[in-house]
PDB file of C-alpha atoms in Angstrom:
ATOM      1  CA  MET W  19     -53.769  30.170 -95.893  1.00  0.00           C
ATOM      2  CA  ALA W  20     -50.434  31.689 -96.851  1.00  0.00           C
ATOM      3  CA  ALA W  21     -47.684  29.242 -97.739  1.00  0.00           C
ATOM      4  CA  ALA W  22     -45.484  30.574 -94.922  1.00  0.00           C
ATOM      5  CA  ASN W  23     -48.069  29.540 -92.292  1.00  0.00           C
ATOM      6  CA  ALA W  24     -48.303  25.864 -93.262  1.00  0.00           C
ATOM      7  CA  PRO W  25     -47.097  23.069 -90.981  1.00  0.00           C
ATOM      8  CA  ALA W  26     -44.052  21.157 -92.251  1.00  0.00           C
ATOM      9  CA  ASN W  27     -46.148  18.100 -93.157  1.00  0.00           C
ATOM     10  CA  VAL W  28     -48.432  20.103 -95.494  1.00  0.00           C
ATOM     11  CA  ALA W  29     -47.362  20.944 -99.040  1.00  0.00           C
ATOM     12  CA  ILE W  30     -48.672  24.262-100.338  1.00  0.00           C
ATOM     13  CA  ILE W  31     -48.791  24.450-104.124  1.00  0.00           C
ATOM     14  CA  ALA W  32     -49.525  27.895-105.552  1.00  0.00           C
ATOM     15  CA  ILE W  33     -50.834  27.887-109.126  1.00  0.00           C
ATOM     16  CA  SER W  34     -49.221  31.270-109.842  1.00  0.00           C
ATOM     17  CA  THR W  35     -45.751  29.832-109.142  1.00  0.00           C
ATOM     18  CA  GLY W  36     -46.002  27.825-112.376  1.00  0.00           C
ATOM     19  CA  THR W  37     -46.134  30.937-114.547  1.00  0.00           C
ATOM     20  CA  PRO W  38     -42.847  31.477-116.427  1.00  0.00           C
ATOM     21  CA  PRO W  39     -40.909  34.624-115.435  1.00  0.00           C
ATOM     22  CA  GLY W  40     -41.718  37.635-117.581  1.00  0.00           C
ATOM     23  CA  LYS W  41     -45.131  36.290-118.659  1.00  0.00           C
ATOM     24  CA  PRO W  42     -47.871  38.086-116.758  1.00  0.00           C
ATOM     25  CA  ASN W  43     -50.662  35.749-115.676  1.00  0.00           C
ATOM     26  CA  PRO W  44     -52.928  37.770-113.366  1.00  0.00           C
ATOM     27  CA  VAL W  45     -55.789  35.252-113.561  1.00  0.00           C
ATOM     28  CA  ASN W  46     -53.640  32.125-113.081  1.00  0.00           C
ATOM     29  CA  ALA W  47     -54.609  30.791-116.497  1.00  0.00           C
ATOM     30  CA  LEU W  48     -53.857  27.087-116.709  1.00  0.00           C
ATOM     31  CA  GLY W  49     -51.541  27.167-119.732  1.00  0.00           C
ATOM     32  CA  ALA W  50     -49.052  24.425-120.585  1.00  0.00           C
ATOM     33  CA  PRO W  51     -46.240  25.657-118.274  1.00  0.00           C
ATOM     34  CA  VAL W  52     -48.651  25.949-115.336  1.00  0.00           C
ATOM     35  CA  ARG W  53     -50.104  22.476-115.953  1.00  0.00           C
ATOM     36  CA  GLN W  54     -46.573  21.015-116.183  1.00  0.00           C
ATOM     37  CA  PHE W  55     -45.662  22.784-112.919  1.00  0.00           C
ATOM     38  CA  LEU W  56     -48.799  21.444-111.195  1.00  0.00           C
ATOM     39  CA  GLN W  57     -48.110  17.888-112.307  1.00  0.00           C
ATOM     40  CA  THR W  58     -44.478  18.024-111.140  1.00  0.00           C
ATOM     41  CA  SER W  59     -45.316  19.734-107.834  1.00  0.00           C
ATOM     42  CA  LEU W  60     -48.146  17.329-107.052  1.00  0.00           C
ATOM     43  CA  GLN W  61     -45.980  14.312-107.909  1.00  0.00           C
ATOM     44  CA  ASN W  62     -43.150  15.637-105.701  1.00  0.00           C
ATOM     45  CA  ALA W  63     -45.549  16.131-102.785  1.00  0.00           C
ATOM     46  CA  LEU W  64     -47.017  12.657-103.230  1.00  0.00           C
ATOM     47  CA  ASN W  65     -43.535  11.102-103.334  1.00  0.00           C
ATOM     48  CA  ASP W  66     -42.360  12.932-100.199  1.00  0.00           C
ATOM     49  CA  PRO W  67     -43.055  10.693 -97.170  1.00  0.00           C
ATOM     50  CA  SER W  68     -42.969  13.708 -94.812  1.00  0.00           C
ATOM     51  CA  ILE W  69     -45.950  15.313 -96.604  1.00  0.00           C
ATOM     52  CA  GLU W  70     -49.345  14.190 -95.290  1.00  0.00           C
ATOM     53  CA  SER W  71     -51.642  16.554 -97.198  1.00  0.00           C
ATOM     54  CA  ILE W  72     -51.563  19.118 -99.999  1.00  0.00           C
ATOM     55  CA  ILE W  73     -53.215  22.529-100.254  1.00  0.00           C
ATOM     56  CA  LEU W  74     -53.710  23.968-103.727  1.00  0.00           C
ATOM     57  CA  ILE W  75     -53.927  27.781-103.711  1.00  0.00           C
ATOM     58  CA  GLY W  76     -53.897  30.511-106.326  1.00  0.00           C
ATOM     59  CA  ARG W  77     -50.992  32.598-105.006  1.00  0.00           C
ATOM     60  CA  PRO W  78     -48.392  31.991-102.272  1.00  0.00           C
ATOM     61  CA  ASP W  79     -49.968  34.685-100.074  1.00  0.00           C
ATOM     62  CA  GLY W  80     -53.355  32.950-100.296  1.00  0.00           C
ATOM     63  CA  LYS W  81     -55.051  36.025-101.774  1.00  0.00           C
ATOM     64  CA  GLY W  82     -56.312  36.992-105.212  1.00  0.00           C
ATOM     65  CA  VAL W  83     -57.523  34.646-107.919  1.00  0.00           C
ATOM     66  CA  PHE W  84     -57.511  30.852-107.595  1.00  0.00           C
ATOM     67  CA  SER W  85     -57.686  30.311-111.378  1.00  0.00           C
ATOM     68  CA  ALA W  86     -59.880  31.705-114.121  1.00  0.00           C
ATOM     69  CA  GLY W  87     -59.359  28.515-116.133  1.00  0.00           C
ATOM     70  CA  ALA W  88     -57.677  27.464-119.339  1.00  0.00           C
ATOM     71  CA  ASP W  89     -55.383  29.693-121.341  1.00  0.00           C
ATOM     72  CA  ILE W  90     -57.637  30.694-124.245  1.00  0.00           C
ATOM     73  CA  LYS W  91     -54.576  31.209-126.488  1.00  0.00           C
ATOM     74  CA  GLU W  92     -54.127  27.431-126.481  1.00  0.00           C
ATOM     75  CA  PHE W  93     -57.544  26.871-128.062  1.00  0.00           C
ATOM     76  CA  SER W  94     -56.417  28.501-131.307  1.00  0.00           C
ATOM     77  CA  GLY W  95     -53.395  26.256-131.646  1.00  0.00           C
ATOM     78  CA  ASN W  96     -50.994  29.217-131.434  1.00  0.00           C
ATOM     79  CA  ASP W  97     -49.346  28.013-128.244  1.00  0.00           C
ATOM     80  CA  SER W  98     -47.821  24.722-127.173  1.00  0.00           C
ATOM     81  CA  GLY W  99     -49.809  22.164-125.248  1.00  0.00           C
ATOM     82  CA  GLY W 100     -53.325  20.845-125.600  1.00  0.00           C
ATOM     83  CA  VAL W 101     -56.136  21.844-123.324  1.00  0.00           C
ATOM     84  CA  THR W 102     -58.387  18.835-123.602  1.00  0.00           C
ATOM     85  CA  THR W 103     -56.441  16.324-125.713  1.00  0.00           C
ATOM     86  CA  SER W 104     -53.293  14.535-124.656  1.00  0.00           C
ATOM     87  CA  ASP W 105     -50.138  16.275-125.795  1.00  0.00           C
ATOM     88  CA  PRO W 106     -47.487  14.189-127.580  1.00  0.00           C
ATOM     89  CA  ASP W 107     -44.743  16.173-125.783  1.00  0.00           C
ATOM     90  CA  GLY W 108     -45.979  14.956-122.406  1.00  0.00           C
ATOM     91  CA  ILE W 109     -47.558  18.227-121.293  1.00  0.00           C
ATOM     92  CA  PRO W 110     -50.568  17.246-119.183  1.00  0.00           C
ATOM     93  CA  THR W 111     -54.042  18.402-120.112  1.00  0.00           C
ATOM     94  CA  LEU W 112     -56.469  19.942-117.616  1.00  0.00           C
ATOM     95  CA  ASN W 113     -58.247  16.599-117.601  1.00  0.00           C
ATOM     96  CA  ASP W 114     -54.956  14.817-116.807  1.00  0.00           C
ATOM     97  CA  ILE W 115     -54.331  17.161-113.864  1.00  0.00           C
ATOM     98  CA  ALA W 116     -57.916  16.801-112.601  1.00  0.00           C
ATOM     99  CA  HIS W 117     -57.648  12.983-112.688  1.00  0.00           C
ATOM    100  CA  PHE W 118     -54.267  13.188-110.966  1.00  0.00           C
ATOM    101  CA  ILE W 119     -55.745  15.337-108.170  1.00  0.00           C
ATOM    102  CA  GLU W 120     -58.836  13.142-107.822  1.00  0.00           C
ATOM    103  CA  GLY W 121     -56.756   9.961-107.610  1.00  0.00           C
ATOM    104  CA  SER W 122     -54.285  11.341-105.067  1.00  0.00           C
ATOM    105  CA  SER W 123     -53.310   9.027-102.230  1.00  0.00           C
ATOM    106  CA  LYS W 124     -52.996  12.083 -99.959  1.00  0.00           C
ATOM    107  CA  PRO W 125     -55.823  14.528 -99.298  1.00  0.00           C
ATOM    108  CA  ILE W 126     -55.774  17.611-101.521  1.00  0.00           C
ATOM    109  CA  ILE W 127     -57.595  20.735-100.382  1.00  0.00           C
ATOM    110  CA  ALA W 128     -58.400  23.498-102.866  1.00  0.00           C
ATOM    111  CA  ALA W 129     -58.321  26.849-101.020  1.00  0.00           C
ATOM    112  CA  LEU W 130     -60.566  29.033-103.178  1.00  0.00           C
ATOM    113  CA  THR W 131     -60.299  32.801-103.404  1.00  0.00           C
ATOM    114  CA  GLY W 132     -61.422  35.275-106.048  1.00  0.00           C
ATOM    115  CA  ALA W 133     -62.251  33.792-109.433  1.00  0.00           C
ATOM    116  CA  CYS W 134     -62.515  30.015-109.676  1.00  0.00           C
ATOM    117  CA  LEU W 135     -63.794  29.580-113.200  1.00  0.00           C
ATOM    118  CA  GLY W 136     -63.762  27.014-115.989  1.00  0.00           C
ATOM    119  CA  GLY W 137     -60.738  24.760-115.716  1.00  0.00           C
ATOM    120  CA  GLY W 138     -59.869  26.309-112.353  1.00  0.00           C
ATOM    121  CA  MET W 139     -63.232  25.202-111.009  1.00  0.00           C
ATOM    122  CA  GLU W 140     -62.763  21.772-112.553  1.00  0.00           C
ATOM    123  CA  LEU W 141     -59.459  21.363-110.690  1.00  0.00           C
ATOM    124  CA  ALA W 142     -61.148  22.474-107.462  1.00  0.00           C
ATOM    125  CA  LEU W 143     -63.962  19.964-108.027  1.00  0.00           C
ATOM    126  CA  ALA W 144     -61.373  17.188-108.401  1.00  0.00           C
ATOM    127  CA  ALA W 145     -59.854  17.933-104.976  1.00  0.00           C
ATOM    128  CA  GLN W 146     -60.991  15.860-102.023  1.00  0.00           C
ATOM    129  CA  TYR W 147     -61.915  19.035-100.115  1.00  0.00           C
ATOM    130  CA  ARG W 148     -62.680  22.663-100.978  1.00  0.00           C
ATOM    131  CA  VAL W 149     -62.664  25.701 -98.731  1.00  0.00           C
ATOM    132  CA  ALA W 150     -63.540  29.227 -99.812  1.00  0.00           C
ATOM    133  CA  ASP W 151     -63.349  32.756 -98.533  1.00  0.00           C
ATOM    134  CA  HIS W 152     -65.897  35.527 -99.048  1.00  0.00           C
ATOM    135  CA  THR W 153     -64.268  36.679-102.329  1.00  0.00           C
ATOM    136  CA  LEU W 154     -65.080  33.496-104.255  1.00  0.00           C
ATOM    137  CA  LYS W 155     -66.830  33.695-107.614  1.00  0.00           C
ATOM    138  CA  TYR W 156     -67.186  30.298-109.257  1.00  0.00           C
ATOM    139  CA  GLY W 157     -68.662  28.902-112.431  1.00  0.00           C
ATOM    140  CA  LEU W 158     -68.178  27.167-115.759  1.00  0.00           C
ATOM    141  CA  PRO W 159     -68.660  30.117-118.136  1.00  0.00           C
ATOM    142  CA  GLU W 160     -67.006  28.493-121.157  1.00  0.00           C
ATOM    143  CA  VAL W 161     -70.425  27.528-122.553  1.00  0.00           C
ATOM    144  CA  LYS W 162     -70.950  31.227-123.267  1.00  0.00           C
ATOM    145  CA  ILE W 163     -68.222  30.992-125.916  1.00  0.00           C
ATOM    146  CA  GLY W 164     -69.448  27.676-127.297  1.00  0.00           C
ATOM    147  CA  LEU W 165     -67.228  25.299-125.322  1.00  0.00           C
ATOM    148  CA  ILE W 166     -68.182  22.413-123.062  1.00  0.00           C
ATOM    149  CA  PRO W 167     -66.246  21.985-119.798  1.00  0.00           C
ATOM    150  CA  GLY W 168     -63.603  19.412-120.732  1.00  0.00           C
ATOM    151  CA  ALA W 169     -61.893  18.419-117.489  1.00  0.00           C
ATOM    152  CA  GLY W 170     -64.657  16.543-115.700  1.00  0.00           C
ATOM    153  CA  GLY W 171     -66.698  19.430-114.288  1.00  0.00           C
ATOM    154  CA  THR W 172     -69.900  18.160-115.898  1.00  0.00           C
ATOM    155  CA  GLN W 173     -69.512  14.890-113.988  1.00  0.00           C
ATOM    156  CA  ARG W 174     -68.084  16.078-110.670  1.00  0.00           C
ATOM    157  CA  LEU W 175     -70.342  19.086-110.044  1.00  0.00           C
ATOM    158  CA  PRO W 176     -73.661  17.130-110.065  1.00  0.00           C
ATOM    159  CA  ARG W 177     -72.154  14.612-107.636  1.00  0.00           C
ATOM    160  CA  LEU W 178     -71.255  17.388-105.214  1.00  0.00           C
ATOM    161  CA  CYS W 179     -74.272  19.684-105.349  1.00  0.00           C
ATOM    162  CA  GLY W 180     -77.055  17.832-107.131  1.00  0.00           C
ATOM    163  CA  VAL W 181     -78.262  17.917-110.707  1.00  0.00           C
ATOM    164  CA  ARG W 182     -80.535  20.975-110.408  1.00  0.00           C
ATOM    165  CA  HIS W 183     -77.855  23.399-109.264  1.00  0.00           C
ATOM    166  CA  ALA W 184     -75.173  21.769-111.456  1.00  0.00           C
ATOM    167  CA  LEU W 185     -77.260  22.189-114.611  1.00  0.00           C
ATOM    168  CA  ASP W 186     -77.732  25.872-113.823  1.00  0.00           C
ATOM    169  CA  VAL W 187     -73.971  26.331-113.583  1.00  0.00           C
ATOM    170  CA  ILE W 188     -73.079  24.077-116.543  1.00  0.00           C
ATOM    171  CA  VAL W 189     -75.783  24.940-119.088  1.00  0.00           C
ATOM    172  CA  ARG W 190     -76.221  28.649-118.411  1.00  0.00           C
ATOM    173  CA  GLY W 191     -72.572  29.347-117.652  1.00  0.00           C
ATOM    174  CA  ARG W 192     -73.680  31.438-114.719  1.00  0.00           C
ATOM    175  CA  ILE W 193     -70.957  32.766-112.453  1.00  0.00           C
ATOM    176  CA  ASN W 194     -72.073  32.446-108.845  1.00  0.00           C
ATOM    177  CA  GLY W 195     -71.353  35.558-106.889  1.00  0.00           C
ATOM    178  CA  THR W 196     -70.664  34.395-103.362  1.00  0.00           C
ATOM    179  CA  ALA W 197     -69.191  31.513-101.415  1.00  0.00           C
ATOM    180  CA  LYS W 198     -72.426  31.510 -99.409  1.00  0.00           C
ATOM    181  CA  GLU W 199     -74.335  30.768-102.619  1.00  0.00           C
ATOM    182  CA  GLY W 200     -72.039  27.804-103.136  1.00  0.00           C
ATOM    183  CA  LEU W 201     -73.196  26.277 -99.865  1.00  0.00           C
ATOM    184  CA  LYS W 202     -76.745  25.870-101.186  1.00  0.00           C
TER     185      LYS W 202
END
């Protein structure tokens, strides 16, 4: 769904809108500025009495990548903001954002297109509802570089699809190729 097509009582929050000007972010990496934007946008939507539900999308036009996950530059400590540990400057972690989404008093729908990987998938798992188009590729591939999903994906995925399928995604880091596969 494109942001322009939403009813007035639905907030559309596009992950790509949180990227600072002049900093290309073609995969909607969830760096510190994007996480701060998501927290502020979600809080504003929750505080607005005219908003009844929230749709989280990758881009305002509803096409392209949802999110390919965390900003890997932040893992080396070369950038501001923590990925999995609370930041003393108040920048939310992926885990903070996932808990915020999961605890929302208004329904949040993750509209999934393109890549939905790692932290992006963990945010989608935290939403009350998920919808996907035929371009979806989802997974938790961070285990292939020696990292464990750190924003609740290892807990939420088994609850949604069962342990057998969840372990395949979590332990092998397999990227599932189709939305249809996700319906299994």
